[in-house]
Structure formats: structure tokens, C-alpha cells
Coordinates of C-alpha atoms in Angstrom, one line a residue:
M1 CA 19.9 -4.2 -0.7
T2 CA 20.5 -1.4 -3.1
G3 CA 19.0 -0.4 -6.5
R4 CA 15.9 1.3 -7.8
H5 CA 13.7 -1.6 -6.8
H6 CA 15.5 -2.6 -3.6
R7 CA 15.5 -6.0 -5.1
K8 CA 17.0 -9.4 -4.3
N9 CA 18.9 -10.6 -7.4
V10 CA 16.2 -9.8 -9.8
S11 CA 16.3 -7.8 -13.0
L12 CA 13.0 -6.1 -13.8
T13 CA 11.9 -5.7 -17.4
A14 CA 12.0 -2.4 -19.3
K15 CA 9.4 0.2 -18.3
I16 CA 8.1 0.3 -21.8
A17 CA 7.2 -3.4 -21.6
G18 CA 5.0 -2.6 -18.6
G19 CA 3.4 0.2 -20.6
L20 CA 2.6 -2.0 -23.5
L21 CA 1.1 -4.7 -21.2
A22 CA -1.0 -2.0 -19.5
G23 CA -2.3 -0.8 -22.9
T24 CA -3.3 -4.3 -23.9
T25 CA -5.0 -4.9 -20.6
L26 CA -6.9 -1.6 -20.9
A27 CA -8.2 -2.5 -24.4
S28 CA -9.3 -5.9 -23.3
T29 CA -11.1 -4.6 -20.2
F30 CA -13.2 -2.2 -22.2
A31 CA -14.0 -4.8 -24.8
V32 CA -15.2 -7.2 -22.1
A33 CA -17.2 -4.4 -20.5
A34 CA -19.0 -3.6 -23.7
N35 CA -19.9 -7.2 -24.5
A36 CA -21.1 -8.0 -20.9
N37 CA -23.1 -4.8 -20.5
T38 CA -20.8 -3.8 -17.6
L39 CA -19.0 -0.6 -16.6
P40 CA -15.3 -0.5 -15.7
E41 CA -14.4 0.5 -12.2
T42 CA -11.0 1.9 -11.0
S43 CA -9.2 1.6 -7.8
G44 CA -5.9 3.0 -6.7
S45 CA -3.9 4.7 -3.9
G46 CA -0.8 6.9 -3.5
K47 CA -0.9 9.8 -6.0
G48 CA -4.1 8.5 -7.6
T49 CA -2.6 7.1 -10.8
V50 CA -4.7 4.2 -12.0
S51 CA -3.2 1.8 -14.3
A52 CA -5.0 -0.6 -16.6
A53 CA -3.9 -3.5 -14.3
S54 CA -6.1 -2.1 -11.6
L55 CA -9.2 -1.9 -13.8
H56 CA -11.8 -4.6 -13.5
T57 CA -15.3 -5.2 -14.8
G58 CA -18.2 -5.3 -12.3
L59 CA -21.2 -3.3 -11.5
V60 CA -23.6 -5.5 -13.6
L61 CA -26.8 -3.7 -14.5
D62 CA -29.8 -5.0 -12.6
G63 CA -31.8 -6.1 -15.6
L64 CA -34.3 -3.2 -15.6
T65 CA -35.2 -2.2 -19.2
T66 CA -34.3 1.4 -19.8
G67 CA -36.4 3.7 -22.1
G68 CA -39.5 1.5 -21.8
T69 CA -42.8 1.8 -20.0
F70 CA -44.3 -0.1 -17.1
E71 CA -47.3 -2.2 -17.6
N72 CA -49.1 -1.1 -14.4
T73 CA -48.6 1.2 -11.4
D74 CA -47.9 -1.8 -9.1
A75 CA -44.9 -2.8 -11.1
A76 CA -43.7 0.8 -11.1
E77 CA -44.1 1.1 -7.3
R78 CA -42.2 -2.2 -6.8
T79 CA -39.4 -1.0 -9.0
E80 CA -39.3 2.4 -7.2
Q81 CA -39.1 0.6 -3.8
S82 CA -36.3 -1.6 -5.2
S83 CA -34.4 1.5 -6.3
E84 CA -34.8 3.1 -2.9
S85 CA -33.5 0.0 -1.3
R86 CA -30.4 0.0 -3.5
D87 CA -29.9 3.7 -2.8
E88 CA -30.0 3.0 1.0
S89 CA -27.6 0.1 0.6
A90 CA -25.2 2.2 -1.4
E91 CA -25.4 5.0 1.2
K92 CA -24.6 2.5 4.0
S93 CA -21.7 1.0 1.9
E94 CA -20.3 4.5 1.3
K95 CA -20.4 5.3 5.0
S96 CA -18.7 2.0 5.8
D97 CA -16.0 2.5 3.2
T98 CA -15.4 6.1 4.4
G99 CA -14.9 4.7 8.0
K100 CA -12.3 2.3 6.7
K101 CA -10.3 4.9 4.9
V102 CA -9.8 7.4 7.7
G103 CA -6.0 7.7 7.9
K104 CA -6.0 8.8 11.6
S105 CA -8.1 5.9 12.8
A106 CA -5.1 4.3 14.6
S107 CA -2.6 5.7 17.1
A108 CA 1.2 5.2 16.9
D109 CA 0.8 2.6 19.7
D110 CA -1.8 0.7 17.6
F111 CA 0.5 0.8 14.6
I112 CA 3.5 -0.5 16.6
K113 CA 1.4 -3.2 18.3
K114 CA 0.2 -4.5 15.0
A115 CA 3.8 -4.6 13.7
K116 CA 4.9 -6.6 16.7
T117 CA 2.4 -9.3 16.0
Q118 CA 4.5 -10.3 13.1
L119 CA 7.8 -10.7 15.0
G120 CA 9.5 -14.0 14.1
I121 CA 7.9 -14.4 10.7
R122 CA 10.7 -15.6 8.3
E123 CA 11.2 -16.2 4.6
D124 CA 10.4 -19.6 3.4
G125 CA 13.0 -21.7 1.6
S126 CA 12.6 -19.8 -1.7
G127 CA 12.9 -16.4 0.0
K128 CA 9.2 -15.5 0.0
T129 CA 6.9 -14.1 2.7
K130 CA 3.3 -13.3 3.0
F131 CA 4.2 -9.6 2.7
Q132 CA 5.5 -10.0 -0.8
E133 CA 2.5 -12.2 -1.8
W134 CA 0.1 -9.6 -0.4
Y135 CA 1.8 -6.6 -2.0
S136 CA 2.0 -8.2 -5.4
K137 CA -1.8 -8.4 -5.5
T138 CA -2.6 -4.9 -4.4
A139 CA -3.8 -2.0 -6.6
R140 CA -0.7 -0.1 -5.4
A141 CA 1.5 -2.7 -6.9
A142 CA -0.1 -2.0 -10.3
E143 CA 0.8 1.6 -9.8
T144 CA 4.4 1.0 -8.8
V145 CA 4.9 -1.4 -11.7
E146 CA 3.7 1.3 -14.1
R147 CA 6.1 3.7 -12.4
D148 CA 9.2 1.4 -12.2
G149 CA 8.6 -1.3 -14.9
G150 CA 8.6 -5.0 -14.4
S151 CA 5.6 -7.0 -13.3
R152 CA 3.7 -7.9 -10.2
N153 CA 5.6 -11.2 -9.9
S154 CA 8.8 -9.3 -9.6
Y155 CA 7.8 -8.3 -6.0
L156 CA 7.7 -12.0 -5.1
R157 CA 11.5 -12.0 -5.4
A158 CA 12.3 -8.5 -4.1
A159 CA 13.5 -7.3 -0.8
W160 CA 10.4 -6.9 1.4
C161 CA 11.3 -4.4 4.2
N162 CA 9.1 -1.7 2.7
M163 CA 6.3 -4.2 1.8
F164 CA 6.2 -5.1 5.5
V165 CA 5.7 -1.4 6.5
S166 CA 3.0 -1.2 3.8
W167 CA 1.2 -4.3 5.1
V168 CA 1.1 -2.9 8.7
A169 CA -0.4 0.3 7.2
E170 CA -3.0 -1.6 5.4
E171 CA -3.9 -3.7 8.5
T172 CA -4.3 -0.6 10.7
G173 CA -6.2 1.6 8.2
T174 CA -3.4 4.1 8.0
K175 CA -2.1 3.7 4.5
D176 CA -3.1 7.3 3.6
T177 CA -0.8 8.7 6.2
V178 CA 1.9 6.0 6.4
G179 CA 2.1 5.5 2.6
Q180 CA 2.6 2.3 0.7
D181 CA 5.5 1.4 -1.6
A182 CA 8.0 -1.3 -2.3
W183 CA 10.9 1.1 -3.0
T184 CA 12.4 2.8 0.1
I185 CA 13.7 5.8 -1.8
A186 CA 10.4 6.6 -3.3
H187 CA 8.6 6.2 0.0
A188 CA 11.0 8.6 1.7
K189 CA 10.6 11.2 -1.0
W190 CA 6.8 10.9 -0.6
F191 CA 7.1 11.9 3.0
K192 CA 9.5 14.7 2.0
K193 CA 7.1 16.1 -0.6
Q194 CA 4.4 16.3 2.1
D195 CA 6.6 18.2 4.5
R196 CA 6.5 15.2 6.9
W197 CA 10.2 14.5 6.9
G198 CA 12.9 15.1 9.5
T199 CA 15.8 13.9 11.6
T200 CA 14.2 13.6 15.0
P201 CA 13.2 10.1 16.1
K202 CA 9.6 9.6 17.3
K203 CA 7.5 6.6 18.2
G204 CA 5.6 5.3 15.1
A205 CA 7.8 7.2 12.7
I206 CA 9.0 5.4 9.5
V207 CA 12.8 5.2 9.7
F208 CA 15.1 5.1 6.7
F209 CA 18.7 3.7 6.8
N210 CA 22.0 3.8 5.0
W211 CA 24.7 1.6 6.6
Q212 CA 27.6 3.7 5.4
G213 CA 26.3 6.9 7.1
K214 CA 25.3 8.7 4.0
K215 CA 22.4 11.2 4.5
S216 CA 20.9 11.7 1.0
L217 CA 17.5 10.3 0.3
D218 CA 18.9 8.6 -2.8
S219 CA 21.3 6.6 -0.6
I220 CA 18.5 4.9 1.4
V221 CA 18.8 1.0 1.4
H222 CA 16.4 -0.1 4.2
V223 CA 13.3 0.9 6.2
G224 CA 11.7 0.1 9.6
I225 CA 9.3 1.4 12.2
V226 CA 10.4 3.3 15.3
T227 CA 9.1 1.6 18.5
D228 CA 11.0 3.6 21.1
V229 CA 13.8 6.1 21.6
K230 CA 16.3 5.6 24.5
G231 CA 19.3 7.9 24.7
G232 CA 21.2 7.7 21.5
T233 CA 19.6 4.4 20.5
V234 CA 16.5 4.1 18.3
K235 CA 14.6 0.9 18.8
T236 CA 12.9 -0.5 15.8
I237 CA 10.9 -3.3 14.3
E238 CA 11.9 -4.2 10.7
G239 CA 11.1 -6.6 8.0
N240 CA 13.7 -8.3 5.9
T241 CA 16.4 -8.0 8.5
G242 CA 18.1 -11.4 9.0
N243 CA 15.5 -12.7 6.6
A244 CA 12.8 -12.1 9.2
V245 CA 10.7 -9.6 11.1
L246 CA 12.9 -8.6 14.1
E247 CA 13.4 -5.9 16.7
R248 CA 16.7 -3.9 16.4
D249 CA 18.7 -1.2 18.1
R250 CA 20.0 1.3 15.6
K251 CA 22.5 4.1 15.9
A252 CA 21.8 7.6 14.7
S253 CA 24.8 7.4 12.3
Q254 CA 23.0 4.7 10.4
I255 CA 19.8 6.7 9.9
V256 CA 19.1 9.0 6.9
G257 CA 15.9 10.4 8.4
Y258 CA 12.3 9.8 9.4
G259 CA 8.9 10.0 7.8
Y260 CA 6.1 11.1 10.2
P261 CA 2.7 9.6 9.8
E262 CA -0.2 11.6 11.2
F263 CA -1.6 9.1 13.7
A264 CA -4.6 9.5 16.0
R265 CA -3.7 10.6 19.5

């Protein structure tokens, strides 16, 4: 399980192809938006890079005529009340969204507990899992395709250990602090850049491996979640180990380092 995309016998297309596709999608999006009287929205995660693949049209105008006059004060009052109702709904929605995005909403124990609910899930006959299916459809996948090249469908055939970690982060509302990626090396460097990288095992830490004992971030080939530390053994839960989600006992000699999410206490 080596290589830039930590892939399973798949050759991703050149990065420039992804760029051309993104440009075409962007042009189409704005064309549709103009014709349908809509505005484009953006969504994304990670460093905030938004690719054309993550744009979509929505936010349809409510049919009110702009620049005109109202026939009577009753109509104006009804419209004003409708506007106030929309403002209240938007405020409630914003508060709700904010609550979902709080990175420290789950503890390390919550994070581990959710990961353990997936124990025993295995690849199907074609090597696919729900984790690959999920990741390929995320806004983050659009960003990593833009970064690495290829297409969303490439993730359906790729090694999925980091997609499993990303899925647990999504499910527990901790993606802002756990991070989301499909490439283990990029994920480790993300922790390093934020000064949340080290060599001391901790419960809930994201653990990165190299089976030959190499210690550079560029040598990383696998990732998991630390569930406990006992003596010189680090207990983990990992995806894409034995083609399944399983618990493992790992030696320190196999570990490159740890990323430390900032969980709630």
C-alpha cells in the first residue's frame, strides 16, 4: 500500500486532466445559474480550496419582483412578514449548522466508540466498501482530486484506511480537528503543519505506520486510530487491514508518528 494515492492497482489520470474537467464544470455551472436565475454556492473543507466539482446551483429566488412597486400596503406588509420569517429561518439554520461544525463536540472516547461500531465490515467481492463510496461523493474528494489528479471514481478502487478514519470524523462531527483525506502522507503532513504531530501514543490519536521501521512522513503507508496503550503495545482500530475493519496490536517500531486531534474532554 504505497504510492502517492495509497492506491490498489489503479493508475490515476494526469493532474492536468482533472484541471481541464474542473474548468469545464465551472463554466457549465455558471451558465446554468444564469439561465435558471440561480446563484452558485460553494462548499469545501480542509484548506478551504473549492473546486468546480463542489459547486452546485441552488438558492432559487423566491419570485418577488425586484425594482417594482407594491399595489397596496397590505401586500407590502405580507411581503415584509414573509421576509422576516425567512430571516428567522436562516438564523435558526445558521445556528444549527454551527452546532454541527464544532470540532470539539466529541471526546476521544466518543470517537473510538464510533470507530468500533464498524468492526467486522469487509470489502465486497470487487474490493469496495461503504467508506470508499462515501468519500468519493464528498466535497473533500473534489479537493483531493484537484490536488492529486484522477477522478472521484478512482477512490472506489483505492486503499481505504484513511477514508475509514475520515468517515469516523464525519460521523462524530470532528472533521475539523481530525482532518479528512484519502492519502496518508498528506494527512500526516496536515497534522505536522498545525503543530499537532508527535511520537507519544495517546487514546484517540491518529497513528501512521511504516512496516519497515522508517520514520519519515514520506514513508507512511497505513493509518489507524489509537484505542489504548499498554506497555510497549499500541492498540488500534484500522480500516483496510485484512480487507476489513479490525483491531490490532502494533509495535512502536512500526509507527512513524501520531496526529493529535483536539477532542472535547
